[in-house]
Coordinates of C-alpha atoms and ligand atoms in Angstrom, one line a residue:
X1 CA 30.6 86.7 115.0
X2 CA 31.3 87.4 111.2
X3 CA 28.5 86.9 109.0
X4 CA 28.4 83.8 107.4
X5 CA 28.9 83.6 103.5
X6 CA 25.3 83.3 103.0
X7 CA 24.8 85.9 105.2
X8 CA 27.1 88.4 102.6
X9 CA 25.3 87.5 99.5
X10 CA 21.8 88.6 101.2
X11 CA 22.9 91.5 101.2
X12 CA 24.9 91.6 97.7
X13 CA 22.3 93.0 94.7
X14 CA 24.2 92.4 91.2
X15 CA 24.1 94.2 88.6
X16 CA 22.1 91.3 86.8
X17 CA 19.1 91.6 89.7
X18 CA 19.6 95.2 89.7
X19 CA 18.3 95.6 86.4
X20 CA 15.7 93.2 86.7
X21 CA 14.0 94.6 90.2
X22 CA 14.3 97.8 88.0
X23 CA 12.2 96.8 85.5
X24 CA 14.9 97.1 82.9
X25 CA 13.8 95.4 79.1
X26 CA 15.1 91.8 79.1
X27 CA 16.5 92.6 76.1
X28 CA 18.4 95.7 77.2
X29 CA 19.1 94.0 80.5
X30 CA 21.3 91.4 79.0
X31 CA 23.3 94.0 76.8
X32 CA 24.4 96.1 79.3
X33 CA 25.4 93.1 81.0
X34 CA 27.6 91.7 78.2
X35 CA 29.1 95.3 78.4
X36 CA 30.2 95.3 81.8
X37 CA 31.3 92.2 81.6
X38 CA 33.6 92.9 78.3
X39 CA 35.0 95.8 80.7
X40 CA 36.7 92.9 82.2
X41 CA 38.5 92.0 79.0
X42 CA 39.8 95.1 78.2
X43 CA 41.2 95.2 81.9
X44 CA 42.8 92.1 81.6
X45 CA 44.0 93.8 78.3
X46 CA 45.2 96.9 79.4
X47 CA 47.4 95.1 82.3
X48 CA 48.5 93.3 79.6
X49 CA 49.8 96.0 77.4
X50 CA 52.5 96.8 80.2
X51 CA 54.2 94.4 78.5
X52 CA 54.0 96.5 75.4
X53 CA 55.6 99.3 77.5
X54 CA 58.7 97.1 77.8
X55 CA 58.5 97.0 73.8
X56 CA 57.2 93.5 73.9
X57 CA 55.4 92.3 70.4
X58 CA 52.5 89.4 69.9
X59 CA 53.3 85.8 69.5
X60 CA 53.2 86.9 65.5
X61 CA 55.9 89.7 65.9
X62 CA 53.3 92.2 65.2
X63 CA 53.4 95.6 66.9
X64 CA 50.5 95.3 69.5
X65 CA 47.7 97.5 68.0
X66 CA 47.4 100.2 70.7
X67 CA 45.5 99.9 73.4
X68 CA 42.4 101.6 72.3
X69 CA 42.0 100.0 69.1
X70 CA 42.4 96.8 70.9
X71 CA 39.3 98.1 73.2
X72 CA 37.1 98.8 70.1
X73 CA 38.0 95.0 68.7
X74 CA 37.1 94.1 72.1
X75 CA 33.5 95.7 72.0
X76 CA 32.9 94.9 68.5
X77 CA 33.7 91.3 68.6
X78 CA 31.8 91.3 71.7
X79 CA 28.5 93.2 70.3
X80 CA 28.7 92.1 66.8
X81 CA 26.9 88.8 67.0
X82 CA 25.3 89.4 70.4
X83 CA 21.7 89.6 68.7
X84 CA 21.3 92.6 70.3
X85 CA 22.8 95.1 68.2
X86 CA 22.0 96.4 65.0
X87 CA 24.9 99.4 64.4
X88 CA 28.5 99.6 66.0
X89 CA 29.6 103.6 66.0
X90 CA 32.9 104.2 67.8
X91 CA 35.4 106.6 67.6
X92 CA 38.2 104.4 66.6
X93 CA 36.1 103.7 63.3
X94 CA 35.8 105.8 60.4
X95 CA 31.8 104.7 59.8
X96 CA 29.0 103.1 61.7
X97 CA 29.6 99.3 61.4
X98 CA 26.2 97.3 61.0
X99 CA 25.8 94.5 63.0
X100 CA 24.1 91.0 62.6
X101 CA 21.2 90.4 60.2
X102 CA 19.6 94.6 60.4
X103 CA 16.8 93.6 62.5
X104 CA 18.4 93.8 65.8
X105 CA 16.9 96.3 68.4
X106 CA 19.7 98.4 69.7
X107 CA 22.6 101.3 68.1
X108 CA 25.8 101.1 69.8
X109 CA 28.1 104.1 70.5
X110 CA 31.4 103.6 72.1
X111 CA 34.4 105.3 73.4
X112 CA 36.5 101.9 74.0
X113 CA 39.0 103.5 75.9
X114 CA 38.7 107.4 76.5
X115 CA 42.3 108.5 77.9
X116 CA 44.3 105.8 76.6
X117 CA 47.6 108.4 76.8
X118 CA 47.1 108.2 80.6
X119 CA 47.6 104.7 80.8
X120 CA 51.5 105.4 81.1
X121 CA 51.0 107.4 84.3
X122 CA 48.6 105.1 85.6
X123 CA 45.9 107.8 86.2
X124 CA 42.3 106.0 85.4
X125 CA 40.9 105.9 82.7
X126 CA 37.6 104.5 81.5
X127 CA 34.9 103.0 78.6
X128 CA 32.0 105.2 77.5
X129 CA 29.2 103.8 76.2
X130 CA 25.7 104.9 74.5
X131 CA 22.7 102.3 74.1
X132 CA 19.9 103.7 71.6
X133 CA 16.7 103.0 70.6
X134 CA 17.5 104.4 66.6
X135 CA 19.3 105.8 64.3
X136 CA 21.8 107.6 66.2
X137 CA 21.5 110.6 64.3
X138 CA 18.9 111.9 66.1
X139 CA 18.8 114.1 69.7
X140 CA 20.0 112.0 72.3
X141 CA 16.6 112.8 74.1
X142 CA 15.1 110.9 71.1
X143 CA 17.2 108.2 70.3
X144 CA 19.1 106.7 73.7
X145 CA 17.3 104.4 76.2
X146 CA 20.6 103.8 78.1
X147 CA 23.9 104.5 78.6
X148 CA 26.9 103.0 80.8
X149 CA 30.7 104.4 81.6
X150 CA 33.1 101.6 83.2
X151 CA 35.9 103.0 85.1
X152 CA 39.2 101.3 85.0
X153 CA 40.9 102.8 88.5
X154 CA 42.5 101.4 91.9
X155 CA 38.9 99.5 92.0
X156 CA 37.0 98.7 88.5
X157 CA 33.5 100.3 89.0
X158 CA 30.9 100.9 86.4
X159 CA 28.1 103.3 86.2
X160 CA 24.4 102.7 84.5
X161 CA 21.2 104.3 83.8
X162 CA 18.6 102.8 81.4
X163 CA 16.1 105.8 82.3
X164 CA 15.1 105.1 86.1
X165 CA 17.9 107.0 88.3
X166 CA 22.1 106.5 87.6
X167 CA 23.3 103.4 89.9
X168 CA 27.1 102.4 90.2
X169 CA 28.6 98.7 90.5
X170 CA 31.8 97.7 91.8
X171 CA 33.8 95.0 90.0
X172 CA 34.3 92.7 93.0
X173 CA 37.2 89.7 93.8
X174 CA 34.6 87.3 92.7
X175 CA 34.1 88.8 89.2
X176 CA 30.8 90.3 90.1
X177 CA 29.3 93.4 89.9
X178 CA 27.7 94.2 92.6
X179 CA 25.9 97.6 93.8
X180 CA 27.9 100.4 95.6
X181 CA 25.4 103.0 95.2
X182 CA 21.8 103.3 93.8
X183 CA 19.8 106.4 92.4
X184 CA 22.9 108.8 92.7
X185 CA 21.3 112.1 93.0
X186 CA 23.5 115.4 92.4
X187 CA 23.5 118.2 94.7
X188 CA 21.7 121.6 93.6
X189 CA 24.9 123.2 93.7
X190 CA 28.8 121.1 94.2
X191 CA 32.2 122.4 95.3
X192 CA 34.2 120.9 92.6
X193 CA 35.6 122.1 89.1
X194 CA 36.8 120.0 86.7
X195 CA 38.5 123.2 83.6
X196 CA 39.4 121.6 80.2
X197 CA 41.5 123.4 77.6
X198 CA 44.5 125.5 78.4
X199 CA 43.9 129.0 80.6
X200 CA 45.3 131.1 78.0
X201 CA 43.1 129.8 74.9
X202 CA 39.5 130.3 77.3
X203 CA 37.0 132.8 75.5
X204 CA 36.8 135.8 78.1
X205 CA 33.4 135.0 79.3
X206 CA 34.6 131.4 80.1
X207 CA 37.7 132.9 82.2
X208 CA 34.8 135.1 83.7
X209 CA 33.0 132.2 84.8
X210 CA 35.7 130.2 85.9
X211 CA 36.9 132.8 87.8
X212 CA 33.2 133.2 89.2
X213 CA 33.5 129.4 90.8
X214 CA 37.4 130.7 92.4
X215 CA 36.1 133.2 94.2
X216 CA 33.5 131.2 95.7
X217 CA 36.2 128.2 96.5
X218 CA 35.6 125.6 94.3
X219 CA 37.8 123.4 94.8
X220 CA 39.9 122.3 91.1
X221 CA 40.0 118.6 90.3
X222 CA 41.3 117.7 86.5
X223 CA 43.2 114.2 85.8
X224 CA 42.7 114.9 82.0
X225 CA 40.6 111.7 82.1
X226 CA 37.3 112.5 80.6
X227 CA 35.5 109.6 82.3
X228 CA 37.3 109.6 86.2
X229 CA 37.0 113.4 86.0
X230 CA 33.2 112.9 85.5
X231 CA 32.6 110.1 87.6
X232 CA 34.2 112.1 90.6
X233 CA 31.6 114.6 90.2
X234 CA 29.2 112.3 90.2
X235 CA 30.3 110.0 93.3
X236 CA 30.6 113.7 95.3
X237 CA 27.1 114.6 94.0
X238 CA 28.3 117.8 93.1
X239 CA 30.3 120.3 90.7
X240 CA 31.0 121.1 87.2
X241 CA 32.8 119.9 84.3
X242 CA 33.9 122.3 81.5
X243 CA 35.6 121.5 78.1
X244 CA 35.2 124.9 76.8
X245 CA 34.9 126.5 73.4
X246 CA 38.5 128.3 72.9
X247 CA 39.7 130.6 70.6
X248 CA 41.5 128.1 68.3
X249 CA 38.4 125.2 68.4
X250 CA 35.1 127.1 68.6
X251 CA 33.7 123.6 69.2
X252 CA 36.2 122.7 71.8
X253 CA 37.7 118.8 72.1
X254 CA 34.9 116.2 73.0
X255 CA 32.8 114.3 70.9
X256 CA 29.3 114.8 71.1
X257 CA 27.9 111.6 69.7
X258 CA 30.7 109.2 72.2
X259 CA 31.7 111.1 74.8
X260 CA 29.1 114.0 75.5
X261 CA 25.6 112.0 75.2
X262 CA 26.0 109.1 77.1
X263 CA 27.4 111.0 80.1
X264 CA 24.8 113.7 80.0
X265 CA 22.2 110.9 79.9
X266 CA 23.6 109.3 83.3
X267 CA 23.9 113.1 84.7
X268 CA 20.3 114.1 84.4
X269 CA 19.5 110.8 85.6
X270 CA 21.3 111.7 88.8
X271 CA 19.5 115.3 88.7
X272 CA 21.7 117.2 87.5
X273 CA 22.6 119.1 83.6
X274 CA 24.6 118.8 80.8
X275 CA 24.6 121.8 78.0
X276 CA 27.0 123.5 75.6
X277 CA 26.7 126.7 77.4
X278 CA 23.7 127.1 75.0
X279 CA 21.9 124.2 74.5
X280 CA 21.6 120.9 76.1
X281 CA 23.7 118.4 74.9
X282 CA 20.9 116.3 74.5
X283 CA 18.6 118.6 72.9
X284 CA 21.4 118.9 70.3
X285 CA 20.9 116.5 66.7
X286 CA 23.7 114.3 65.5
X287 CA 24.9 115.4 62.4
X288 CA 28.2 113.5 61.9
X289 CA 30.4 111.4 64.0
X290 CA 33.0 113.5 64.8
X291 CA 30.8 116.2 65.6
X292 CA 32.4 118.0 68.9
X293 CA 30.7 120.7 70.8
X294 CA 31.8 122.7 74.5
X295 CA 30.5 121.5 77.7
X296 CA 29.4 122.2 80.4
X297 CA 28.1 119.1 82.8
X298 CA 27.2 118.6 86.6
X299 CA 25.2 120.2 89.0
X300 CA 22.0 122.2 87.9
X301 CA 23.4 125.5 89.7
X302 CA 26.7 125.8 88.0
X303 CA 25.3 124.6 84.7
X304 CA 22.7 127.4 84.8
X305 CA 25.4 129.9 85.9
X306 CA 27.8 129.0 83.1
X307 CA 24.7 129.9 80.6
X308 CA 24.0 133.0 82.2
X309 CA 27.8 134.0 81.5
X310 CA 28.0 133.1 78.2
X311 CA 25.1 135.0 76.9
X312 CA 26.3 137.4 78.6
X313 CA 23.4 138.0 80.8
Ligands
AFP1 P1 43.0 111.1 75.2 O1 42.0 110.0 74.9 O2 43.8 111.6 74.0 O3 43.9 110.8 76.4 O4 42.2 112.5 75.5 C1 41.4 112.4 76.7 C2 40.2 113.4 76.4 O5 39.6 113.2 75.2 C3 39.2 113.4 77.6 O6 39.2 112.1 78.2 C4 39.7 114.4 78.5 O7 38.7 115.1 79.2 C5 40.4 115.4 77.6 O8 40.8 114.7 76.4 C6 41.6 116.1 78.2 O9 42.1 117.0 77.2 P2 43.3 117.9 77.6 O10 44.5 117.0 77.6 O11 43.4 119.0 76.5 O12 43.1 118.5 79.0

């Protein structure tokens, strides 16, 4: 015999009760919830812009802004007068945006929609998220208490850690979130490589490496999706993801302050590393918003092992 209904929801831990068994800030608690739950809008939203596709404009006539502007209205018009938060960085605004009346507990940073140009292919794509304590010019070590990534795929999931282990939530029929897997814990060492940046503009020692992880199999898995290509690592415990330093960009392509933090805060949480090839990403201060810096993120073995490469011992 099926279980009953009541039977189901014994079983069913959302993300709400989650957070509260976990001894998560009440605070914090109800800000990553009003998050995850504005990961529904911009869903609805990005459905919606199919229409803009077919070069359909807004009751007004307007051009529809572009899908990840309309994200970051989203998340600001969601966080703005939440009570929660005191600054609003993202990387669709030129300056940090302060929120409310300056007393509120939280800095915000955001990647509304990171991979917005896949949307056309329908690859996944996904919302990056940074909750901290201060100023976010600080090291991430120092400043974040949090930080969350919602994946917009064949299933909506979303992935948390406010500093007790890295937990993922599926977006279920009911509009719930409700836990897939708790304290995701990377393997020592993965099978799966994730290469940014074109072959041909790699610094040698970075081909070196790469080539390092071919010979011993790894198997390559790159969507150009910054969030999917992470959170595949993470849901197979295992492997690296590189966005190198090439000859043209010294500092390679992604953001340290809204791409690079939060997901190495939700690695380590899961056991695993996150540097530049130098330093960890979040040992490293936030000097400016736009500040980009190569990386290296995943398993402890090949993070080590891309180190050992690049300073060439
Ligand atoms: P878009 O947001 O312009 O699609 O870029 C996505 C991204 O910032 C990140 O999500 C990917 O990891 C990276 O760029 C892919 O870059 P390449 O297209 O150079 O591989």
């Amino acid at each position: 015999m099926g279980e009953g209904i009541n039977d189901y929801t014994r079983y069913v831990v959302d993300l709400r009760r989650h957070m509260w068994m976990g001894g998560v800030e009440t605070d914090l608690r109800r800000l990553i919830w009003q998050i995850a739950v504005t990961g529904k809008y911009i869903s609805a939203r990005i459905h919606e812009s199919n229409r803009k596709l077919a070069g359909f404009k807004n009751i007004y006539g307007e051009e529809q802004l572009s899908l990840d502007r309309s994200a970051d209205d989203i998340f600001k018009s969601q966080l703005q007068f939440s009570g929660f938060v005191r600054e609003y960085a993202s990387e669709e605004q030129d300056a940090v945006i302060s929120c409310g009346k300056g007393d509120e507990k939280y800095f915000i940073t955001a990647d509304p929609l990171d991979g917005s140009s896949l949307v056309e292919t329908n690859l996944a794509i996904g919302s990056i998220i940074g909750i901290h304590k201060e100023s976010v010019f600080a090291e991430g070590r120092k400043s974040m208490v949090a930080a969350l990534y919602i994946t917009y795929g064949p299933l909506i999931t979303m992935v948390y850690s406010a500093g007790k282990g890295a937990h993922e939530f599926v977006l279920n029929r009911e509009g719930e979130y409700v836990l897939s897997q708790e304290n995701i814990t990377l393997k020592e060492r993965g099978s799966l490589y994730s290469p940014g940046g074109l072959r041909k503009d790699w610094l040698p020692e970075h081909l070196k490496y790469v080539e390092c992880l071919e010979a011993e199999g790894y198997k390559l898995r790159y969507s150009g999706g910054f969030v999917p290509d992470i959170n595949q690592i993470l849901i197979k415990k295992g492997g690296i993801f590189t966005y190198p330093a090439l000859q043209k960009s010294p500092r390679g392509k992604l953001r340290l302050l809204f791409e690079l933090q939060p997901m190495a805060f939700i690695i380590e949480q899961a056991g695993g590393k996150a540097s530049t090839g130098k330093d960890y990403i979040l040992d490293m201060k936030v000097e400016a918003l736009d500040q980009r810096c190569p990386i290296y993120i995943g398993s402890r073995f090949e993070v080590e092992k891309a180190k050992e490469f690049l300073s060439g011992t």
